[in-house]
Short mmCIF file of C-alpha atoms in Angstrom, two decimals:
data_model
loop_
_atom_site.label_atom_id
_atom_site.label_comp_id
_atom_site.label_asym_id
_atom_site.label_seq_id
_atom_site.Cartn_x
_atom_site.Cartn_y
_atom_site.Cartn_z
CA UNK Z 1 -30.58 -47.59 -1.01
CA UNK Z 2 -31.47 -45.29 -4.05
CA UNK Z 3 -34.58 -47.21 -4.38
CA UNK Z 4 -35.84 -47.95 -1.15
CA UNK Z 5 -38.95 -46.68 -0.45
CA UNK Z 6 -37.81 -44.57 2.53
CA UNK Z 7 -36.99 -41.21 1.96
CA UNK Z 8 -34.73 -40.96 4.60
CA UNK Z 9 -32.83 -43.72 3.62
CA UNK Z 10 -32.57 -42.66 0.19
CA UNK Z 11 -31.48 -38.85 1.48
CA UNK Z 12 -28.65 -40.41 3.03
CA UNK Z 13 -27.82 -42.92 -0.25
CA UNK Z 14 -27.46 -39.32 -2.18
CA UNK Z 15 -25.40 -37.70 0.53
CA UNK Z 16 -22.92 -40.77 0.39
CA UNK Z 17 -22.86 -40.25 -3.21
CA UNK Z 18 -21.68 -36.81 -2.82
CA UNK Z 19 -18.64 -37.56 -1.26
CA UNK Z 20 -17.48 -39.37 -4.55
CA UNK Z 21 -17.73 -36.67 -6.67
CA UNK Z 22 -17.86 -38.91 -9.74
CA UNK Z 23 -19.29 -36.86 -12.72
CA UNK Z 24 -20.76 -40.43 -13.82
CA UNK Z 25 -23.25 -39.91 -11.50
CA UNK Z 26 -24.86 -36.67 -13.08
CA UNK Z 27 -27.52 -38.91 -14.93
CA UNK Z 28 -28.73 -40.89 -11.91
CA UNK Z 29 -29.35 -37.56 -9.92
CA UNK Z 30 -30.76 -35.35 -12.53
CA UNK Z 31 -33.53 -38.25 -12.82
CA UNK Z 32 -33.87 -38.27 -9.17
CA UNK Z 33 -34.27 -35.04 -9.20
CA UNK Z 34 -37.05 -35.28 -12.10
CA UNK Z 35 -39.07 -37.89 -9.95
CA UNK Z 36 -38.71 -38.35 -6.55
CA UNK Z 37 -41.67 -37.31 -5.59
CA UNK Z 38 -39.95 -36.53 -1.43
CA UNK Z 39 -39.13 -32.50 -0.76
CA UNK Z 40 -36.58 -33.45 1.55
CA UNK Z 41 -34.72 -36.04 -1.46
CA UNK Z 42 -34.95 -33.47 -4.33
CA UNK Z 43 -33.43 -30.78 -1.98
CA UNK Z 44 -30.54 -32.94 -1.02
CA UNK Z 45 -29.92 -33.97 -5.12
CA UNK Z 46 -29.64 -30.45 -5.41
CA UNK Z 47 -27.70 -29.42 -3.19
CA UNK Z 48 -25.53 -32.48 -4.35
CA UNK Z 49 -25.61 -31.55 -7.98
CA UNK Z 50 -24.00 -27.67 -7.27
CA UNK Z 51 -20.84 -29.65 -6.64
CA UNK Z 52 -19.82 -30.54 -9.55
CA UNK Z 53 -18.26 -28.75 -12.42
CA UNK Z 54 -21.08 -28.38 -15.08
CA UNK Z 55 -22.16 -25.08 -16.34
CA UNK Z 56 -25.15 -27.45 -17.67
CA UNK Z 57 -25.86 -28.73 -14.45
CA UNK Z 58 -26.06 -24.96 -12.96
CA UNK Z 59 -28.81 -23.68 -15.68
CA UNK Z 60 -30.47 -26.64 -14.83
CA UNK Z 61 -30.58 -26.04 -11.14
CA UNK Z 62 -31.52 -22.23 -12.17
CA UNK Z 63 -34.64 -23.17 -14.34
CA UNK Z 64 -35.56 -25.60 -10.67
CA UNK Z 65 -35.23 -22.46 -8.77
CA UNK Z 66 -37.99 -20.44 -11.11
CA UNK Z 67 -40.15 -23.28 -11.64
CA UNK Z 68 -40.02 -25.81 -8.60
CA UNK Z 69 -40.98 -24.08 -5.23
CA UNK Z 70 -40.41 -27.21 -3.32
CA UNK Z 71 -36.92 -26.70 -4.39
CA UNK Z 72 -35.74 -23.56 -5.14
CA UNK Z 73 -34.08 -22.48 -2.25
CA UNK Z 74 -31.92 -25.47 -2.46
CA UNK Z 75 -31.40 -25.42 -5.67
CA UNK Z 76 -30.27 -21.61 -5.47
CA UNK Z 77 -28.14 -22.62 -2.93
CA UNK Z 78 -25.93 -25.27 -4.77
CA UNK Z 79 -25.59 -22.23 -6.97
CA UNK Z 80 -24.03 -19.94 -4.59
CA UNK Z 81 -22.30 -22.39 -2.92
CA UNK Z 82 -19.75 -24.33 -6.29
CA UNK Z 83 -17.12 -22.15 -6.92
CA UNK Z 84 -15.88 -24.19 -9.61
CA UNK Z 85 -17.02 -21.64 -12.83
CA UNK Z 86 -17.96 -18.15 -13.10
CA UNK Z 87 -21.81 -18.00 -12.10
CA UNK Z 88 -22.33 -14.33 -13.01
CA UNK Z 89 -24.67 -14.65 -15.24
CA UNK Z 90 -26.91 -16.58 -12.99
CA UNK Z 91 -26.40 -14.24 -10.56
CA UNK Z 92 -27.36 -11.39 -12.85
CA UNK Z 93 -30.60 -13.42 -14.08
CA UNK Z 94 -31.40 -14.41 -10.08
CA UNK Z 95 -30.78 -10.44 -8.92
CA UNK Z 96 -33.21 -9.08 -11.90
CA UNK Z 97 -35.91 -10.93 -10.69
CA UNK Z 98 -38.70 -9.36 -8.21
CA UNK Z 99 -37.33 -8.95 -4.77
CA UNK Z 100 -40.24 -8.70 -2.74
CA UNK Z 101 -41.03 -12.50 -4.35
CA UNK Z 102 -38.34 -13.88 -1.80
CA UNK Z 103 -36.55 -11.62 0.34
CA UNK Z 104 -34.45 -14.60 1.79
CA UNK Z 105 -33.82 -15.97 -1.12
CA UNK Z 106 -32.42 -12.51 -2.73
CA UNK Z 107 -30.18 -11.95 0.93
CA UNK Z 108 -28.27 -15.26 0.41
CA UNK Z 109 -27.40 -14.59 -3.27
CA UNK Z 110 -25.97 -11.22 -1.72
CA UNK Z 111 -24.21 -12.78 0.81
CA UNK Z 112 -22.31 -15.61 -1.51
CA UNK Z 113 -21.18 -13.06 -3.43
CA UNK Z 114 -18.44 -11.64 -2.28
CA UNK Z 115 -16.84 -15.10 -2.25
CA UNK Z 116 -17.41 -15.36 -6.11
CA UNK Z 117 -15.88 -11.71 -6.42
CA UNK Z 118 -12.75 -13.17 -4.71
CA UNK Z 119 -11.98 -15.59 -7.38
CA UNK Z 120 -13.56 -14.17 -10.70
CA UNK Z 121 -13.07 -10.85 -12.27
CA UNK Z 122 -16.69 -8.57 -11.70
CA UNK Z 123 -18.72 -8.21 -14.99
CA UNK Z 124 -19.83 -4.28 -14.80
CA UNK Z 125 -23.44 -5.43 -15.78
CA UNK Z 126 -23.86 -7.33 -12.43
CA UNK Z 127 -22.41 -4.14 -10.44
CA UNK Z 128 -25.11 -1.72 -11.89
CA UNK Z 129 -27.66 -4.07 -10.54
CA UNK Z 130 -26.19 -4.20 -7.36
CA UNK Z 131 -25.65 -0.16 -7.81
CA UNK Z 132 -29.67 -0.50 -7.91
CA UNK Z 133 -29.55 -2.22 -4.54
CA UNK Z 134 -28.30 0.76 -2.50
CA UNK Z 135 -31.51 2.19 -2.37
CA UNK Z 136 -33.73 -0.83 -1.53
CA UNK Z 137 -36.05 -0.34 1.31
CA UNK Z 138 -35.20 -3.38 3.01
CA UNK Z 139 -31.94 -1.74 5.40
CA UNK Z 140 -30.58 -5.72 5.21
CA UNK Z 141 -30.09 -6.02 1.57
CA UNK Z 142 -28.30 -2.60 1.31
CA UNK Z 143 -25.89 -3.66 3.97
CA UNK Z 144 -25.13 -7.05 2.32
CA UNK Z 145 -25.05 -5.41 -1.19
CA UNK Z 146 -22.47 -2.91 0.01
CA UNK Z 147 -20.30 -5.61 1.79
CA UNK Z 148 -20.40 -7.35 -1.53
CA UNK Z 149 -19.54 -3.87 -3.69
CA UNK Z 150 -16.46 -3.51 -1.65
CA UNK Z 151 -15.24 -7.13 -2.45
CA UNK Z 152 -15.45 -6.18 -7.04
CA UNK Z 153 -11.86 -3.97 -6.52
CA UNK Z 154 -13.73 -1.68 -9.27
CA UNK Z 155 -12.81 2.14 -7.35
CA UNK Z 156 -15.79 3.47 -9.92
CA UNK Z 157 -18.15 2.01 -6.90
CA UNK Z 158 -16.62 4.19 -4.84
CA UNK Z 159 -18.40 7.63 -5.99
CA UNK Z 160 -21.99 6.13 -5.97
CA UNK Z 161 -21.19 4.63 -2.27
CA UNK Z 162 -19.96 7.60 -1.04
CA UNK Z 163 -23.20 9.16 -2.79
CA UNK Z 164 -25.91 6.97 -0.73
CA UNK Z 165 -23.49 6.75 2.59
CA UNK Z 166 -24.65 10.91 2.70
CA UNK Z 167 -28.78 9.62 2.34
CA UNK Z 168 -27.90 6.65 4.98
CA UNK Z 169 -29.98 6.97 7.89
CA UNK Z 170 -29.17 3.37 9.85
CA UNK Z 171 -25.51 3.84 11.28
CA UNK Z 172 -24.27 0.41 11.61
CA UNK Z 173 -24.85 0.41 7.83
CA UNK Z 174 -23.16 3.69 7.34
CA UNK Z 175 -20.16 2.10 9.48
CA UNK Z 176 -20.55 -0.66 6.26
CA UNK Z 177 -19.81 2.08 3.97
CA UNK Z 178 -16.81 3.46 5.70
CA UNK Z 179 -15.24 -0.13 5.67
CA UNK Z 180 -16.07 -1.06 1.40
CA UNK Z 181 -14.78 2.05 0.31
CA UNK Z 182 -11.46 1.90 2.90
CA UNK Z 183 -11.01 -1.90 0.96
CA UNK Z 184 -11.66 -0.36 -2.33
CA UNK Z 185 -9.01 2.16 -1.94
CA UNK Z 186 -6.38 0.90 -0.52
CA UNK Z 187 -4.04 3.66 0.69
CA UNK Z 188 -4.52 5.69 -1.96
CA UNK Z 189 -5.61 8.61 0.08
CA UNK Z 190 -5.08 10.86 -3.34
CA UNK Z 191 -8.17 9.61 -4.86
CA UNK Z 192 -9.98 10.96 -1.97
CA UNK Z 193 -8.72 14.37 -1.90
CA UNK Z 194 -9.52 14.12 -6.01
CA UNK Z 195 -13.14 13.36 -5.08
CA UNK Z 196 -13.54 16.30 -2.22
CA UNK Z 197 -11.87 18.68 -4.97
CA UNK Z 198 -15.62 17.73 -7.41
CA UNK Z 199 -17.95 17.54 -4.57
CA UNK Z 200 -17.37 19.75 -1.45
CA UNK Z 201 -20.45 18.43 0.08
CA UNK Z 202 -18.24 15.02 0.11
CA UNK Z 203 -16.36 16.79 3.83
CA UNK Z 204 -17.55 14.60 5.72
CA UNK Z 205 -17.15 11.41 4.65
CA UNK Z 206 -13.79 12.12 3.39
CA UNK Z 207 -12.25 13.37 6.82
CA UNK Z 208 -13.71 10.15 8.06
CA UNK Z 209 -12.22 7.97 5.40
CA UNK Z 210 -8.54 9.94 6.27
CA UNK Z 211 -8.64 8.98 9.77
CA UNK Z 212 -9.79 5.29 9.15
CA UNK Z 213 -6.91 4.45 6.41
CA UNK Z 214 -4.49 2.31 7.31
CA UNK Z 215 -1.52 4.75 5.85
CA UNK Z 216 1.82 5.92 7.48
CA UNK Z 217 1.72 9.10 9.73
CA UNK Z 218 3.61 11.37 7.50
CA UNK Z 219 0.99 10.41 4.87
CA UNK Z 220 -2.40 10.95 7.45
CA UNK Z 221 -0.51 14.22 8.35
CA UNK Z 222 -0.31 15.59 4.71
CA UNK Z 223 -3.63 14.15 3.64
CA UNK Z 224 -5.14 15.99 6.87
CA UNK Z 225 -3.57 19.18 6.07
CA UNK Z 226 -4.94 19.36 2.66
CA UNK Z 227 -8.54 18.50 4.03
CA UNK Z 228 -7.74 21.72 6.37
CA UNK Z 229 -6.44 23.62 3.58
CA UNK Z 230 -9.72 22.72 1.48
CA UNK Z 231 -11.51 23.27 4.08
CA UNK Z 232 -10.69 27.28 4.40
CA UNK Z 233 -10.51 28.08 0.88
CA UNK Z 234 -14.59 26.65 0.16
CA UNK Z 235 -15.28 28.26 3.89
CA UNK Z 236 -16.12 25.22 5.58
CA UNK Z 237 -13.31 25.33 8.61
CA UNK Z 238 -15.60 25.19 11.43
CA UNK Z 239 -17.60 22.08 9.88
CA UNK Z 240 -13.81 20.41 9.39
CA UNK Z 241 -13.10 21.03 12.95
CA UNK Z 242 -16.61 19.46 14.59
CA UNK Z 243 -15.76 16.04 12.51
CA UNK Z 244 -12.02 15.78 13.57
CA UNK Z 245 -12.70 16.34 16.91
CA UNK Z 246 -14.63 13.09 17.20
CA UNK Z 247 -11.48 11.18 16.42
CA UNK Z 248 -8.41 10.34 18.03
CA UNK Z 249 -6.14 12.73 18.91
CA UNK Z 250 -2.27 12.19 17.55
CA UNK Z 251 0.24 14.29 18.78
CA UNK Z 252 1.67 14.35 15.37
CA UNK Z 253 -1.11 16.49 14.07
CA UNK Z 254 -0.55 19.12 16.77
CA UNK Z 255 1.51 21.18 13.71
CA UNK Z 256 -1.70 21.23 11.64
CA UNK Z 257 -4.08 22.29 14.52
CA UNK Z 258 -1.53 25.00 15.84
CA UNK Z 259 -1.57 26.62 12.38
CA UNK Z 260 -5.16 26.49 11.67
CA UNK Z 261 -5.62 28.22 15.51
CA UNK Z 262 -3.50 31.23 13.58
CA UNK Z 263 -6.40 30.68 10.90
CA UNK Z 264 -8.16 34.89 11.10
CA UNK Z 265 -11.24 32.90 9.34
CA UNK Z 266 -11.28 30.72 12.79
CA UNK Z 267 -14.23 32.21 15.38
CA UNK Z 268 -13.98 32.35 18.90
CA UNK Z 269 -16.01 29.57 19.57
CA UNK Z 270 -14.20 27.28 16.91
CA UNK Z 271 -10.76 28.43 18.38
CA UNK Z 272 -11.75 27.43 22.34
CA UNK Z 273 -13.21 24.65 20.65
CA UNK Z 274 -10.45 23.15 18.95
CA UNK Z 275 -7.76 23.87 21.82
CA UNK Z 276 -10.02 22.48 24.15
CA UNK Z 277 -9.63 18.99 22.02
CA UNK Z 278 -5.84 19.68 21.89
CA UNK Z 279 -5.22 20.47 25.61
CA UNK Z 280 -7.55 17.27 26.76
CA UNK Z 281 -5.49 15.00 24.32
CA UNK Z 282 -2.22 15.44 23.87
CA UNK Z 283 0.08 13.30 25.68
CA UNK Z 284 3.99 14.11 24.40
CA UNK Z 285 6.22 16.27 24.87
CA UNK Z 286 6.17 19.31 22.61
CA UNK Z 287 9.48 19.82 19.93
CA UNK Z 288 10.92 23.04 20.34
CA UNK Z 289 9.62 24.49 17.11
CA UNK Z 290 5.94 23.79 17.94
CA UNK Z 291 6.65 25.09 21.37
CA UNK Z 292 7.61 28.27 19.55
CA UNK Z 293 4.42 28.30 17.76
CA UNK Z 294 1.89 27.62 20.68
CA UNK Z 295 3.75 30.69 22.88
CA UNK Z 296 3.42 32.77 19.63
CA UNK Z 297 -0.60 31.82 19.77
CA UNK Z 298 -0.53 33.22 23.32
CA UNK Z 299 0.59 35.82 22.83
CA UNK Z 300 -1.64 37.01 20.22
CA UNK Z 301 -5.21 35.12 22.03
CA UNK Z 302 -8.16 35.75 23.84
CA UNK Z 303 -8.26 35.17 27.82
CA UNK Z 304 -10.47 32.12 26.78
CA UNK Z 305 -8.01 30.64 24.73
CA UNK Z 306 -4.63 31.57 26.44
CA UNK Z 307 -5.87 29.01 29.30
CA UNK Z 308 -6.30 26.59 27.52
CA UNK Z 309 -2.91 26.76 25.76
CA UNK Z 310 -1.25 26.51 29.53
CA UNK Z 311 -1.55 22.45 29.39
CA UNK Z 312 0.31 22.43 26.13
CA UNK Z 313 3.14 25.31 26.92
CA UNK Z 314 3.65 22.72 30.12
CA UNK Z 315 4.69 20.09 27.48
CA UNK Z 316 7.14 22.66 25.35
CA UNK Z 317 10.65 22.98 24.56
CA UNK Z 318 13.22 25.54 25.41
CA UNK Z 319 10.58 27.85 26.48
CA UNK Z 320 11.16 28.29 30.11
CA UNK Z 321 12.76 31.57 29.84
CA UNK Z 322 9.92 32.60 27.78
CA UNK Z 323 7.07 31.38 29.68
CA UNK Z 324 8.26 33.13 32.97
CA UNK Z 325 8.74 36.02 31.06
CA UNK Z 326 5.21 36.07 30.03
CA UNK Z 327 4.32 34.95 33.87
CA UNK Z 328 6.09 37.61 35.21
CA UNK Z 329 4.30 39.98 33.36
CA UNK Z 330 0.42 38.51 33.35
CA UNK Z 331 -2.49 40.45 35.65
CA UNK Z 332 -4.69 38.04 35.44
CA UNK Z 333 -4.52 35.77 38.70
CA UNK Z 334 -6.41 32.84 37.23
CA UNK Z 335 -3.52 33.02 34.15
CA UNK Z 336 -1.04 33.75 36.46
CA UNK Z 337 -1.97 30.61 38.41
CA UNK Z 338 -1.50 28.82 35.38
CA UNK Z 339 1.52 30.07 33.84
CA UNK Z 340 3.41 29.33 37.24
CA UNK Z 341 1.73 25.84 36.86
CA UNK Z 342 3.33 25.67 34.12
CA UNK Z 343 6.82 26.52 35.22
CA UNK Z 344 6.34 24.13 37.81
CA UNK Z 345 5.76 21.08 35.66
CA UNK Z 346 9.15 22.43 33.12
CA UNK Z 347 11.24 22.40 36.01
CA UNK Z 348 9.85 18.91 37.71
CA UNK Z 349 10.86 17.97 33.92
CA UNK Z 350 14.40 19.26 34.27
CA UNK Z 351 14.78 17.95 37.65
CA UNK Z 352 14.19 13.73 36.47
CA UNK Z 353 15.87 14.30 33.37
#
């Protein structure tokens, strides 16, 4: 079938060959390879030849790619495709070459990569080329050279990502970012706080990064508090509190946003603001030391932001006596109305307990 003078027929001869992986066969397809003079039969050979275990047979198949058009894409492919020996330096000569030659051609080296990362330990002179790569014009080959940055486990990626996620200007890339640097770091939510402590231009992406870990709440809860901490000493409160108010509200960060309501750097605005996103969230029931705290706030607030504390006094703890107190004594009818609201909700509480 090798010889017969269809090319279809002889296609199919290779592909059977293929599935006997016998290295004796090498010879017979690197000549096929040589003459065939059929597109369609030299692709398959190559494809053929990536699976076997020959560094040889790979620098072979690289030279086909650079010199033998009708072939290269195949050839590349068998490339990407064996997994049986470290390819790097392929990879590194293939990446160096002109992009705008073969834009395909560079995307499905990109995309085979991460694979290769899996299994072989990242040579640093392939990652500074794909460092290069987070720049590139073309918004598909950043995207697929940041998927394949995540997969190198090197955490010095980690800076320069965070570095071109602030230039970013596609956001389903951006959300790319968010997910390479969350597999680069693990839980170590430290090493993000470290980075915010160099750069304080790094807010944002940080507070994102917090939310998105997948660490324990006691852990979210500190890291959070130091972001909130950071953020008043460098001045930058009110830019903390417009990027955690696009997440998730979890009762177990009411503490921190009580206290930082107590903040004197907080504005007006900022304070109505944040209880706004605490009053339309929060869904427990309020321990009785918090429930301290927010009748404390309440005490001390502006008309503004005393209503908006009513929802969350309605949730407290051992406060009734308190609360009617403070009801008994409020002119304002519209506060008034809520403060017996209130009351009404503790003792509906009592009542089914």
């Amino acid at each position: 079938k090798i010889k017969s003078k269809d090319s279809n027929t002889r296609a199919l001869a290779i592909r059977q060959i293929s599935t006997l992986n016998d290295s004796r066969d090498i010879p017979l397809l690197l000549r096929i390879l040589k003459r065939d003079k059929n597109e369609n039969v030299r692709e398959q050979v190559a494809e053929v030849l990536g699976l076997y275990e020959n560094k040889e047979i790979d620098e072979y198949l690289y030279n086909c790619m650079k010199h033998d058009e009708s072939i290269a894409y195949s050839a590349m492919l068998s490339i990407c495709r064996s997994y049986h020996t470290d390819k790097q330096e392929l990879f590194i000569k293939m990446l160096d070459q002109n992009i705008e030659e073969n834009i395909l051609m560079y995307q499905t080296i990109l995309s085979y990569l991460p694979n290769h990362f899996k299994i072989y330990k990242v040579q640093p002179s392939l990652i500074g080329i794909l460092l290069k790569k987070l720049k590139d014009e073309n918004a598909n080959i950043r995207y697929l050279t940041i998927i394949a940055l995540g997969e190198t486990g090197d955490k010095s990626v980690v800076q320069p990502l965070i570095n071109s996620y602030e230039t970013e200007t596609v956001e389903e890339i951006k959300k790319t970012y968010i997910d390479s640097i969350i597999k680069l770091i693990g839980k170590d939510y430290n090493y993000l706080l470290g980075l915010l402590n160099t750069n304080t231009k790094l807010l944002s992406i940080i507070v994102e990064l917090i939310f998105e870990l997948d660490i324990l709440v006691n852990q979210k809860s500190k890291a959070i508090q130091s972001l909130f901490s950071f953020s008043v000493q460098q001045g930058v409160l009110e830019k903390m509190i417009d990027k955690v108010i696009n997440f998730t509200f979890d009762d177990s960060y009411l503490g921190i946003y009580l206290s930082i309501l107590s903040e004197e750097k907080l504005t007006e605005d900022y304070a109505i603001k944040l209880t706004d996103y605490i009053q339309r969230n929060i869904s427990g029931k309020v321990d009785e030391q918090l429930s301290q705290t927010s009748f404390q706030l309440y005490g001390s607030s502006s008309y503004n932001i005393r209503r908006k504390l009513c929802p969350i006094l309605s949730r407290s703890t051992g406060m009734t006596k308190n609360i009617f107190a403070l009801y008994k004594n409020e002119n304002d009818v519209q506060l008034k109305k809520s403060l017996h609201n209130v009351l009404l909700n503790l003792s509906m509480r009592w009542k089914y307990r």
